[in-house]
Amino acid sequence: MHKSKPKLIIQGGNPLRGEIHISGAKNAALPVICATLLTRDTLKVNNVPRLMDITTMLILLEQTGVNIHSENQSEVLLSAENLTNLTAPYEMVKTMRAAILLLGPLLARAGEANISLPGGCAIGMRPVDQHIKGLEAMGAEISIQHGYIHAVAKKLHGARIIMDLVTVTGTENLMMAATLAQGTTIIENAAREPEVIDLANCLIAMGAKIKGAGSDIITVEGVPALRGTEYTVMPDRIETGTFLAAACATTGDIFLKETDARLLDAVLDKLTESGAKIKTGNNWIQLKMTKRPKSITLRTAPYPAFPTDMQAQFMSLNCIADGTAVITETIFENRLMHVQELKRMNADIKVEGHTAIIRGIPQLDGANVMATDLRASASLVIAGLVAQGETVIDRIYHLDRGYESIEDKLLQLGAKIERVGQADIPN
Ligand code: UD1
């Protein structure tokens, strides 16, 4: 395969100003397109973001026998009339852990699934024991063979499942599986993330009987079959938060369209605490910053608390803020890798366990840095935007997994940013 090294080059020091639209949510689109496996009918999904992770998921679905048609890339028609292959291979799963989302629906619809174990990833071990435990409670026989989760169940049955911890894709997998199970499933200690609600709304439109999505107890009454529907994916709250953090850090003034402020309470609170003036409307958010941000102490936790997917971006903001902040990561055990890269830009950060202590300095220095995971990449972009001089970010394929047209959107906001090198190839 062709090996190329695309990089982003950013000249720092320009405040972000202007208006952009927010794309559909990656973490909602991924489970929603997997829901197609639960019906023979056609599912039309709108507002699908153009991202590497979505492409990977569509390829995986195609490999299982799903017919995919997409006239304009944000509208995708999926038809899983016949499922011909029930395996998600390691080569695909290792590039995108969300492939585990095939497990529940394949098992429920076809009675069998063979999904590669995701293994460790940059930000931590990320086991899938809760997905397995829930499906076993619903009657599945599951074994691990040659690095694959092999699951079989003639017909899943309803069960009461108490999750040991809050897991987003775990909740989504079990909710999808339960839609076609015989009887009622109760998922307790369920994830309350808005993306779980979005998936539930799509499943309900397909004929599923689900109550309580968005609370920590979800009840699903199984039905014999689901039907096709047309569904529009919610806006991406993490993309929204990333642009807001970037505007706050650069003393900018931005207007974000096609988003939803109600999804971002914890993030907007923290931005207000840092001194930003925020106005919101039905589907827009405006952020204006006129002075150096104040430091913001935070702790990540499941929704509705501060999202782990925004932690790295707020780390960059704190690097140039006035004061000292403490950031505690409680969701993933190794999600502070951007700290080493930010330090190369002169940031003053000390890490003790899962906690980072950041002493703000007036300005970062541009440097050569390396993206280590999706949200860490976004933090380096923000750092590059506020740094003095040039920042070169390597390994940006991480960024392309989760941010649609990021440099186009930043250019629209007046940033000096350029992509050099060939098309991305994940490794
Ligand atoms: C989802 C999001 C990801 C986000 C994360 C936490 C998608 C596609 N990805 O990931 O962007 O960062 O939620 O908000 O929606 N865990 C177990 N056993 C399990 C499952 C999870 O121990 O069976 C642990 C994980 O290792 C982690 C924590 O639970 O420490 C939360 O993980 P989880 O919510 O499952 O993350 P994902 O669903 O993979």
Short mmCIF file of C-alpha atoms and ligand atoms in Angstrom, two decimals:
data_model
loop_
_atom_site.label_atom_id
_atom_site.label_comp_id
_atom_site.label_asym_id
_atom_site.label_seq_id
_atom_site.Cartn_x
_atom_site.Cartn_y
_atom_site.Cartn_z
CA MET A 1 0.00 0.00 0.00
CA HIS A 2 1.08 3.53 -0.74
CA LYS A 3 2.67 5.14 2.34
CA SER A 4 2.25 8.86 2.60
CA LYS A 5 2.67 11.30 5.42
CA PRO A 6 -0.01 13.94 5.43
CA LYS A 7 0.53 16.71 7.94
CA LEU A 8 -1.22 19.85 9.03
CA ILE A 9 0.76 23.07 9.13
CA ILE A 10 -0.69 25.86 11.24
CA GLN A 11 0.56 29.44 11.60
CA GLY A 12 -0.70 30.49 15.02
CA GLY A 13 -1.99 33.76 16.35
CA ASN A 14 -5.22 34.40 14.40
CA PRO A 15 -8.46 34.66 16.35
CA LEU A 16 -11.22 32.47 14.88
CA ARG A 17 -14.02 34.63 13.49
CA GLY A 18 -17.01 33.81 11.34
CA GLU A 19 -19.73 31.29 10.77
CA ILE A 20 -19.66 27.55 10.02
CA HIS A 21 -22.11 24.66 10.12
CA ILE A 22 -21.75 21.66 12.39
CA SER A 23 -21.84 18.16 10.89
CA GLY A 24 -23.87 15.15 11.94
CA ALA A 25 -22.59 13.35 15.04
CA LYS A 26 -20.07 10.60 14.36
CA ASN A 27 -20.97 8.73 17.54
CA ALA A 28 -24.69 8.79 16.69
CA ALA A 29 -24.29 8.01 12.98
CA LEU A 30 -22.19 4.91 13.69
CA PRO A 31 -24.85 3.02 15.74
CA VAL A 32 -27.70 4.38 13.61
CA ILE A 33 -26.25 2.94 10.39
CA CYS A 34 -25.67 -0.38 12.21
CA ALA A 35 -29.38 -0.46 13.05
CA THR A 36 -29.95 -1.35 9.39
CA LEU A 37 -28.87 -4.91 10.30
CA LEU A 38 -32.09 -5.25 12.31
CA THR A 39 -34.44 -5.03 9.31
CA ARG A 40 -34.86 -6.40 5.79
CA ASP A 41 -36.30 -3.04 4.69
CA THR A 42 -34.39 0.02 3.54
CA LEU A 43 -33.12 2.49 6.12
CA LYS A 44 -32.35 6.00 4.88
CA VAL A 45 -29.98 7.99 7.10
CA ASN A 46 -29.51 11.75 6.63
CA ASN A 47 -26.86 14.11 8.02
CA VAL A 48 -24.17 11.40 7.98
CA PRO A 49 -20.75 13.06 8.39
CA ARG A 50 -18.05 12.30 5.80
CA LEU A 51 -15.47 10.68 8.02
CA MET A 52 -13.00 7.84 7.94
CA ASP A 53 -14.85 5.98 10.75
CA ILE A 54 -18.11 6.17 8.80
CA THR A 55 -16.41 4.86 5.65
CA THR A 56 -14.92 2.00 7.67
CA MET A 57 -18.34 1.14 9.14
CA LEU A 58 -20.01 1.25 5.71
CA ILE A 59 -17.34 -1.12 4.31
CA LEU A 60 -17.93 -3.47 7.24
CA LEU A 61 -21.69 -3.42 6.67
CA GLU A 62 -21.19 -4.01 2.95
CA GLN A 63 -19.05 -7.05 3.79
CA THR A 64 -21.94 -8.52 5.79
CA GLY A 65 -24.19 -8.22 2.72
CA VAL A 66 -25.79 -4.79 3.23
CA ASN A 67 -26.54 -2.93 -0.01
CA ILE A 68 -25.43 0.67 0.33
CA HIS A 69 -26.39 3.52 -1.89
CA SER A 70 -25.36 7.09 -1.34
CA GLU A 71 -26.17 9.80 -3.87
CA ASN A 72 -24.84 12.69 -1.92
CA GLN A 73 -22.49 11.52 0.78
CA SER A 74 -24.51 12.79 3.72
CA GLU A 75 -27.59 10.73 2.76
CA VAL A 76 -27.11 6.99 2.85
CA LEU A 77 -29.57 4.27 1.88
CA LEU A 78 -28.90 0.92 3.51
CA SER A 79 -30.64 -2.32 2.77
CA ALA A 80 -29.84 -5.50 4.70
CA GLU A 81 -32.26 -7.83 2.94
CA ASN A 82 -29.90 -10.79 3.05
CA LEU A 83 -27.00 -11.09 5.44
CA THR A 84 -24.30 -13.20 3.80
CA ASN A 85 -21.36 -12.85 6.17
CA LEU A 86 -21.51 -12.50 9.94
CA THR A 87 -17.86 -11.63 10.60
CA ALA A 88 -16.15 -8.34 11.39
CA PRO A 89 -12.45 -9.02 10.72
CA TYR A 90 -9.53 -7.84 12.85
CA GLU A 91 -8.12 -5.67 10.04
CA MET A 92 -11.21 -3.47 10.22
CA VAL A 93 -11.92 -3.61 13.96
CA LYS A 94 -8.37 -2.56 14.86
CA THR A 95 -8.84 0.73 12.98
CA MET A 96 -12.24 1.42 14.52
CA ARG A 97 -13.37 -0.06 17.82
CA ALA A 98 -16.98 0.98 17.19
CA ALA A 99 -17.15 -2.13 14.95
CA ILE A 100 -18.25 -3.88 18.15
CA LEU A 101 -21.65 -2.27 17.38
CA LEU A 102 -22.26 -5.04 14.82
CA LEU A 103 -22.37 -7.66 17.56
CA GLY A 104 -25.81 -6.97 19.07
CA PRO A 105 -27.80 -6.42 15.85
CA LEU A 106 -26.16 -9.28 13.90
CA LEU A 107 -26.82 -11.69 16.73
CA ALA A 108 -30.42 -10.57 17.15
CA ARG A 109 -31.25 -10.73 13.44
CA ALA A 110 -29.10 -13.61 12.15
CA GLY A 111 -28.58 -15.65 15.32
CA GLU A 112 -24.81 -15.50 15.06
CA ALA A 113 -21.93 -13.02 14.99
CA ASN A 114 -18.18 -13.26 14.83
CA ILE A 115 -16.53 -9.99 15.80
CA SER A 116 -12.81 -9.52 16.26
CA LEU A 117 -11.83 -8.47 19.77
CA PRO A 118 -10.75 -4.85 19.57
CA GLY A 119 -7.72 -5.28 21.85
CA GLY A 120 -6.04 -2.33 23.52
CA CYS A 121 -5.93 1.06 21.91
CA ALA A 122 -3.95 4.22 22.46
CA ILE A 123 -6.22 5.59 25.19
CA GLY A 124 -6.62 2.43 27.22
CA MET A 125 -7.60 -1.22 27.34
CA ARG A 126 -11.30 -0.61 26.60
CA PRO A 127 -12.65 -4.10 27.29
CA VAL A 128 -16.05 -5.26 25.97
CA ASP A 129 -17.01 -7.50 28.92
CA GLN A 130 -20.24 -5.55 29.55
CA HIS A 131 -21.44 -6.09 25.98
CA ILE A 132 -20.78 -9.82 26.41
CA LYS A 133 -22.32 -10.04 29.87
CA GLY A 134 -25.54 -8.38 28.65
CA LEU A 135 -25.91 -10.60 25.59
CA GLU A 136 -25.25 -13.71 27.70
CA ALA A 137 -28.03 -12.62 30.05
CA MET A 138 -30.27 -12.51 26.97
CA GLY A 139 -29.46 -16.13 26.19
CA ALA A 140 -26.47 -15.87 23.85
CA GLU A 141 -23.69 -18.42 23.99
CA ILE A 142 -20.44 -16.56 23.66
CA SER A 143 -16.91 -17.86 23.36
CA ILE A 144 -13.63 -16.21 22.50
CA GLN A 145 -11.91 -18.09 19.69
CA HIS A 146 -8.68 -17.00 17.99
CA GLY A 147 -9.16 -13.40 19.03
CA TYR A 148 -12.79 -13.32 17.90
CA ILE A 149 -16.00 -13.01 19.91
CA HIS A 150 -18.16 -15.83 18.62
CA ALA A 151 -21.79 -15.38 19.66
CA VAL A 152 -24.72 -17.68 18.90
CA ALA A 153 -28.39 -17.48 19.90
CA LYS A 154 -31.33 -19.03 18.09
CA LYS A 155 -33.57 -16.42 19.66
CA LEU A 156 -32.52 -13.86 22.27
CA HIS A 157 -34.84 -13.43 25.23
CA GLY A 158 -35.54 -10.44 27.45
CA ALA A 159 -33.51 -10.03 30.64
CA ARG A 160 -32.79 -7.60 33.44
CA ILE A 161 -29.23 -6.40 32.94
CA ILE A 162 -27.37 -4.30 35.49
CA MET A 163 -24.30 -2.80 33.87
CA ASP A 164 -21.24 -2.76 36.14
CA LEU A 165 -20.23 0.58 34.68
CA VAL A 166 -21.64 3.13 32.28
CA THR A 167 -20.75 2.18 28.71
CA VAL A 168 -22.06 4.03 25.68
CA THR A 169 -21.60 1.46 22.90
CA GLY A 170 -22.40 -1.30 25.42
CA THR A 171 -25.80 0.27 26.10
CA GLU A 172 -26.35 0.76 22.36
CA ASN A 173 -25.44 -2.84 21.51
CA LEU A 174 -27.80 -4.27 24.12
CA MET A 175 -30.61 -1.87 23.22
CA MET A 176 -30.35 -2.92 19.54
CA ALA A 177 -30.23 -6.62 20.41
CA ALA A 178 -33.23 -6.29 22.74
CA THR A 179 -35.47 -4.80 20.02
CA LEU A 180 -35.84 -8.25 18.40
CA ALA A 181 -35.60 -10.38 21.56
CA GLN A 182 -38.55 -12.31 22.91
CA GLY A 183 -39.93 -10.46 25.92
CA THR A 184 -38.83 -7.39 27.84
CA THR A 185 -35.25 -6.29 28.52
CA ILE A 186 -34.39 -3.81 31.24
CA ILE A 187 -30.96 -2.19 31.04
CA GLU A 188 -30.00 -0.62 34.36
CA ASN A 189 -27.10 1.80 34.86
CA ALA A 190 -27.48 2.55 31.15
CA ALA A 191 -25.50 5.34 29.47
CA ARG A 192 -27.51 8.58 29.26
CA GLU A 193 -25.53 10.11 26.37
CA PRO A 194 -27.57 11.99 23.74
CA GLU A 195 -26.25 9.56 21.10
CA VAL A 196 -28.06 6.72 22.94
CA ILE A 197 -31.28 8.75 22.69
CA ASP A 198 -30.65 9.38 18.98
CA LEU A 199 -30.23 5.67 18.31
CA ALA A 200 -33.35 4.90 20.38
CA ASN A 201 -35.35 7.44 18.36
CA CYS A 202 -34.23 5.80 15.11
CA LEU A 203 -35.11 2.34 16.44
CA ILE A 204 -38.52 3.59 17.62
CA ALA A 205 -39.13 5.00 14.12
CA MET A 206 -38.31 1.49 12.85
CA GLY A 207 -41.02 0.04 15.08
CA ALA A 208 -39.04 -0.80 18.24
CA LYS A 209 -40.67 -0.41 21.65
CA ILE A 210 -38.17 1.46 23.81
CA LYS A 211 -38.79 3.55 26.91
CA GLY A 212 -36.39 5.49 29.10
CA ALA A 213 -33.54 6.28 26.68
CA GLY A 214 -31.71 9.25 28.18
CA SER A 215 -32.28 7.94 31.71
CA ASP A 216 -30.26 5.23 33.42
CA ILE A 217 -33.00 2.61 33.05
CA ILE A 218 -33.95 1.65 29.50
CA THR A 219 -36.81 -0.77 28.90
CA VAL A 220 -37.12 -2.55 25.56
CA GLU A 221 -40.07 -4.73 24.69
CA GLY A 222 -39.04 -7.06 21.89
CA VAL A 223 -41.01 -7.13 18.62
CA PRO A 224 -40.96 -9.81 15.88
CA ALA A 225 -39.53 -7.49 13.19
CA LEU A 226 -38.48 -3.91 12.53
CA ARG A 227 -39.27 -1.90 9.40
CA GLY A 228 -37.37 0.66 7.34
CA THR A 229 -37.53 4.40 8.00
CA GLU A 230 -35.81 7.69 7.22
CA TYR A 231 -33.79 9.18 10.04
CA THR A 232 -31.71 12.36 10.44
CA VAL A 233 -28.68 12.11 12.73
CA MET A 234 -28.28 14.67 15.55
CA PRO A 235 -25.56 17.37 15.39
CA ASP A 236 -22.07 16.53 16.63
CA ARG A 237 -21.73 17.94 20.16
CA ILE A 238 -18.01 17.16 20.30
CA GLU A 239 -17.27 18.93 17.01
CA THR A 240 -19.34 21.84 18.34
CA GLY A 241 -17.41 21.90 21.61
CA THR A 242 -14.07 21.66 19.81
CA PHE A 243 -14.75 24.78 17.69
CA LEU A 244 -16.06 26.63 20.76
CA ALA A 245 -12.92 25.78 22.74
CA ALA A 246 -10.76 26.87 19.78
CA ALA A 247 -12.61 30.21 19.53
CA CYS A 248 -12.33 30.73 23.28
CA ALA A 249 -8.58 30.00 23.25
CA THR A 250 -7.91 32.32 20.28
CA THR A 251 -10.04 35.21 21.66
CA GLY A 252 -12.38 34.75 18.72
CA ASP A 253 -16.00 35.34 17.82
CA ILE A 254 -17.80 32.45 16.10
CA PHE A 255 -21.31 31.48 15.13
CA LEU A 256 -22.08 27.76 14.79
CA LYS A 257 -25.14 26.73 12.77
CA GLU A 258 -27.03 23.43 12.70
CA THR A 259 -26.04 22.48 16.23
CA ASP A 260 -27.89 22.13 19.52
CA ALA A 261 -26.82 23.96 22.68
CA ARG A 262 -28.94 21.65 24.87
CA LEU A 263 -26.43 18.84 24.20
CA LEU A 264 -23.54 20.82 25.66
CA ASP A 265 -24.60 22.16 29.06
CA ALA A 266 -21.46 21.08 30.93
CA VAL A 267 -19.14 22.37 28.18
CA LEU A 268 -20.92 25.72 27.83
CA ASP A 269 -20.80 26.18 31.64
CA LYS A 270 -17.03 25.72 31.60
CA LEU A 271 -16.55 28.09 28.66
CA THR A 272 -18.63 30.71 30.47
CA GLU A 273 -16.48 30.16 33.57
CA SER A 274 -13.42 30.91 31.43
CA GLY A 275 -14.91 34.31 30.50
CA ALA A 276 -16.61 33.58 27.15
CA LYS A 277 -19.89 35.29 26.29
CA ILE A 278 -22.24 32.70 24.87
CA LYS A 279 -25.61 33.15 23.18
CA THR A 280 -27.74 30.27 22.00
CA GLY A 281 -30.82 29.83 19.83
CA ASN A 282 -32.90 26.99 18.54
CA ASN A 283 -30.13 25.50 16.41
CA TRP A 284 -27.16 27.84 16.85
CA ILE A 285 -24.48 28.90 19.33
CA GLN A 286 -22.44 32.09 19.29
CA LEU A 287 -19.28 32.48 21.35
CA LYS A 288 -17.42 35.73 21.83
CA MET A 289 -14.18 36.05 23.76
CA THR A 290 -12.57 39.41 24.35
CA LYS A 291 -9.80 38.63 26.81
CA ARG A 292 -7.37 35.91 27.85
CA PRO A 293 -9.39 32.93 29.14
CA LYS A 294 -9.41 32.08 32.84
CA SER A 295 -8.20 28.60 33.78
CA ILE A 296 -10.89 25.93 34.12
CA THR A 297 -10.70 22.98 36.50
CA LEU A 298 -12.73 19.97 35.39
CA ARG A 299 -13.33 16.28 35.84
CA THR A 300 -14.61 14.00 33.08
CA ALA A 301 -17.56 11.67 33.79
CA PRO A 302 -20.46 10.07 31.92
CA TYR A 303 -23.17 12.36 30.50
CA PRO A 304 -24.52 14.82 31.63
CA ALA A 305 -21.14 15.62 33.25
CA PHE A 306 -18.13 16.92 31.32
CA PRO A 307 -17.35 14.60 28.35
CA THR A 308 -14.03 12.77 28.15
CA ASP A 309 -14.10 13.54 24.40
CA MET A 310 -13.65 17.27 25.25
CA GLN A 311 -10.90 16.84 27.85
CA ALA A 312 -7.91 17.23 25.52
CA GLN A 313 -9.30 20.38 23.88
CA PHE A 314 -9.79 22.01 27.30
CA MET A 315 -6.24 21.02 28.21
CA SER A 316 -4.97 23.20 25.34
CA LEU A 317 -7.25 26.03 26.40
CA ASN A 318 -5.84 25.81 29.93
CA CYS A 319 -2.27 25.89 28.61
CA ILE A 320 -2.68 29.58 27.69
CA ALA A 321 -5.26 30.51 30.35
CA ASP A 322 -4.77 32.85 33.26
CA GLY A 323 -4.27 30.72 36.38
CA THR A 324 -3.74 27.08 37.28
CA ALA A 325 -6.23 24.33 36.42
CA VAL A 326 -6.62 20.70 37.43
CA ILE A 327 -8.02 18.24 34.90
CA THR A 328 -9.02 14.76 36.09
CA GLU A 329 -9.77 12.02 33.56
CA THR A 330 -12.03 9.37 35.07
CA ILE A 331 -13.24 7.44 31.98
CA PHE A 332 -10.10 6.18 30.23
CA GLU A 333 -6.88 5.17 31.97
CA ASN A 334 -4.44 6.53 29.39
CA ARG A 335 -6.02 9.60 27.93
CA LEU A 336 -3.41 12.23 28.77
CA MET A 337 -0.98 11.48 25.94
CA HIS A 338 -1.40 14.91 24.40
CA VAL A 339 0.36 16.31 27.48
CA GLN A 340 3.78 15.22 26.20
CA GLU A 341 3.12 16.88 22.85
CA LEU A 342 1.78 20.08 24.44
CA LYS A 343 4.91 20.23 26.58
CA ARG A 344 6.95 20.29 23.36
CA MET A 345 5.11 23.55 22.69
CA ASN A 346 6.31 24.87 26.07
CA ALA A 347 3.14 24.11 28.04
CA ASP A 348 3.57 23.85 31.80
CA ILE A 349 1.76 20.63 32.76
CA LYS A 350 2.41 18.09 35.51
CA VAL A 351 0.70 14.71 35.46
CA GLU A 352 -0.01 12.72 38.61
CA GLY A 353 -1.92 9.54 37.85
CA HIS A 354 -5.11 10.51 36.02
CA THR A 355 -4.77 14.17 36.93
CA ALA A 356 -3.01 16.97 35.06
CA ILE A 357 -2.09 20.25 36.70
CA ILE A 358 -1.79 22.99 34.12
CA ARG A 359 -0.21 26.36 34.87
CA GLY A 360 -1.29 28.73 32.14
CA ILE A 361 1.34 30.73 30.26
CA PRO A 362 0.56 33.69 27.95
CA GLN A 363 1.56 31.90 24.74
CA LEU A 364 2.65 28.51 23.42
CA ASP A 365 5.51 28.04 20.95
CA GLY A 366 4.87 26.41 17.58
CA ALA A 367 6.60 23.02 17.25
CA ASN A 368 6.52 19.68 15.44
CA VAL A 369 4.01 17.44 17.25
CA MET A 370 2.35 14.10 16.72
CA ALA A 371 -1.33 13.23 17.04
CA THR A 372 -1.88 10.17 19.25
CA ASP A 373 -5.66 9.74 19.11
CA LEU A 374 -8.70 11.47 17.72
CA ARG A 375 -9.43 14.07 20.40
CA ALA A 376 -5.72 14.55 21.22
CA SER A 377 -5.31 15.61 17.58
CA ALA A 378 -7.97 18.27 18.06
CA SER A 379 -6.14 19.56 21.13
CA LEU A 380 -2.96 19.95 19.07
CA VAL A 381 -4.87 21.90 16.40
CA ILE A 382 -6.13 24.29 19.11
CA ALA A 383 -2.62 24.58 20.54
CA GLY A 384 -1.28 25.32 17.04
CA LEU A 385 -3.90 28.03 16.54
CA VAL A 386 -2.84 29.87 19.70
CA ALA A 387 0.92 29.27 19.42
CA GLN A 388 3.48 31.73 18.23
CA GLY A 389 4.89 30.61 14.88
CA GLU A 390 4.46 27.38 12.99
CA THR A 391 3.08 24.08 14.30
CA VAL A 392 3.35 20.92 12.21
CA ILE A 393 1.00 18.09 13.24
CA ASP A 394 1.93 14.60 12.12
CA ARG A 395 -0.30 11.47 12.06
CA ILE A 396 -3.43 13.45 11.27
CA TYR A 397 -5.31 10.38 10.05
CA HIS A 398 -6.62 10.33 13.63
CA LEU A 399 -8.26 13.71 12.98
CA ASP A 400 -9.89 12.50 9.75
CA ARG A 401 -11.57 9.68 11.69
CA GLY A 402 -13.76 12.18 13.52
CA TYR A 403 -13.76 15.74 12.12
CA GLU A 404 -15.44 16.48 8.80
CA SER A 405 -13.51 19.00 6.64
CA ILE A 406 -11.70 20.39 9.66
CA GLU A 407 -9.22 22.51 7.78
CA ASP A 408 -11.88 23.90 5.42
CA LYS A 409 -13.97 24.93 8.41
CA LEU A 410 -10.97 26.48 10.16
CA LEU A 411 -9.97 28.33 6.96
CA GLN A 412 -13.52 29.68 6.79
CA LEU A 413 -12.96 31.03 10.32
CA GLY A 414 -9.74 32.78 9.30
CA ALA A 415 -7.17 30.27 10.55
CA LYS A 416 -3.90 29.83 8.69
CA ILE A 417 -3.87 26.10 8.17
CA GLU A 418 -2.68 23.89 5.34
CA ARG A 419 -2.62 20.15 4.68
CA VAL A 420 0.47 18.80 3.01
CA GLY A 421 1.12 15.25 1.81
CA GLN A 422 -1.00 12.59 0.16
CA ALA A 423 -4.35 11.04 1.04
CA ASP A 424 -4.61 9.46 4.45
CA ILE A 425 -4.00 5.80 5.02
CA PRO A 426 -4.76 4.59 8.53
CA ASN A 427 -2.31 2.18 10.13
C1 UD1 B 1 -17.94 5.88 23.37
C2 UD1 B 1 -17.60 6.90 22.32
C3 UD1 B 1 -16.27 7.58 22.65
C4 UD1 B 1 -16.29 8.14 24.07
C5 UD1 B 1 -16.75 7.09 25.08
C6 UD1 B 1 -16.94 7.65 26.47
C7 UD1 B 1 -18.65 5.94 20.35
C8 UD1 B 1 -18.47 5.29 19.02
N1 UD1 B 1 -17.52 6.22 21.04
O1 UD1 B 1 -16.92 4.89 23.34
O2 UD1 B 1 -16.04 8.62 21.71
O3 UD1 B 1 -15.00 8.58 24.42
O4 UD1 B 1 -17.99 6.51 24.65
O5 UD1 B 1 -17.85 8.70 26.44
O6 UD1 B 1 -19.74 6.22 20.77
N2 UD1 B 1 -15.71 -0.44 29.57
C9 UD1 B 1 -15.52 -1.67 30.18
N3 UD1 B 1 -16.20 -2.76 29.71
C10 UD1 B 1 -17.04 -2.68 28.64
C11 UD1 B 1 -17.24 -1.43 28.02
C12 UD1 B 1 -16.55 -0.33 28.50
O7 UD1 B 1 -14.76 -1.77 31.14
O8 UD1 B 1 -17.62 -3.70 28.26
C13 UD1 B 1 -15.00 0.75 30.06
C14 UD1 B 1 -14.05 1.37 29.05
O9 UD1 B 1 -12.80 0.74 29.07
C15 UD1 B 1 -14.00 2.80 29.52
C16 UD1 B 1 -15.42 3.06 30.06
O10 UD1 B 1 -15.96 1.76 30.28
O11 UD1 B 1 -13.08 2.94 30.56
C17 UD1 B 1 -16.34 3.80 29.13
O12 UD1 B 1 -16.27 3.23 27.85
P1 UD1 B 1 -17.48 3.23 26.82
O13 UD1 B 1 -18.55 4.17 27.26
O14 UD1 B 1 -17.85 1.83 26.52
O15 UD1 B 1 -16.78 3.84 25.53
P2 UD1 B 1 -17.15 3.49 24.06
O16 UD1 B 1 -18.59 3.14 24.01
O17 UD1 B 1 -16.15 2.54 23.48
#
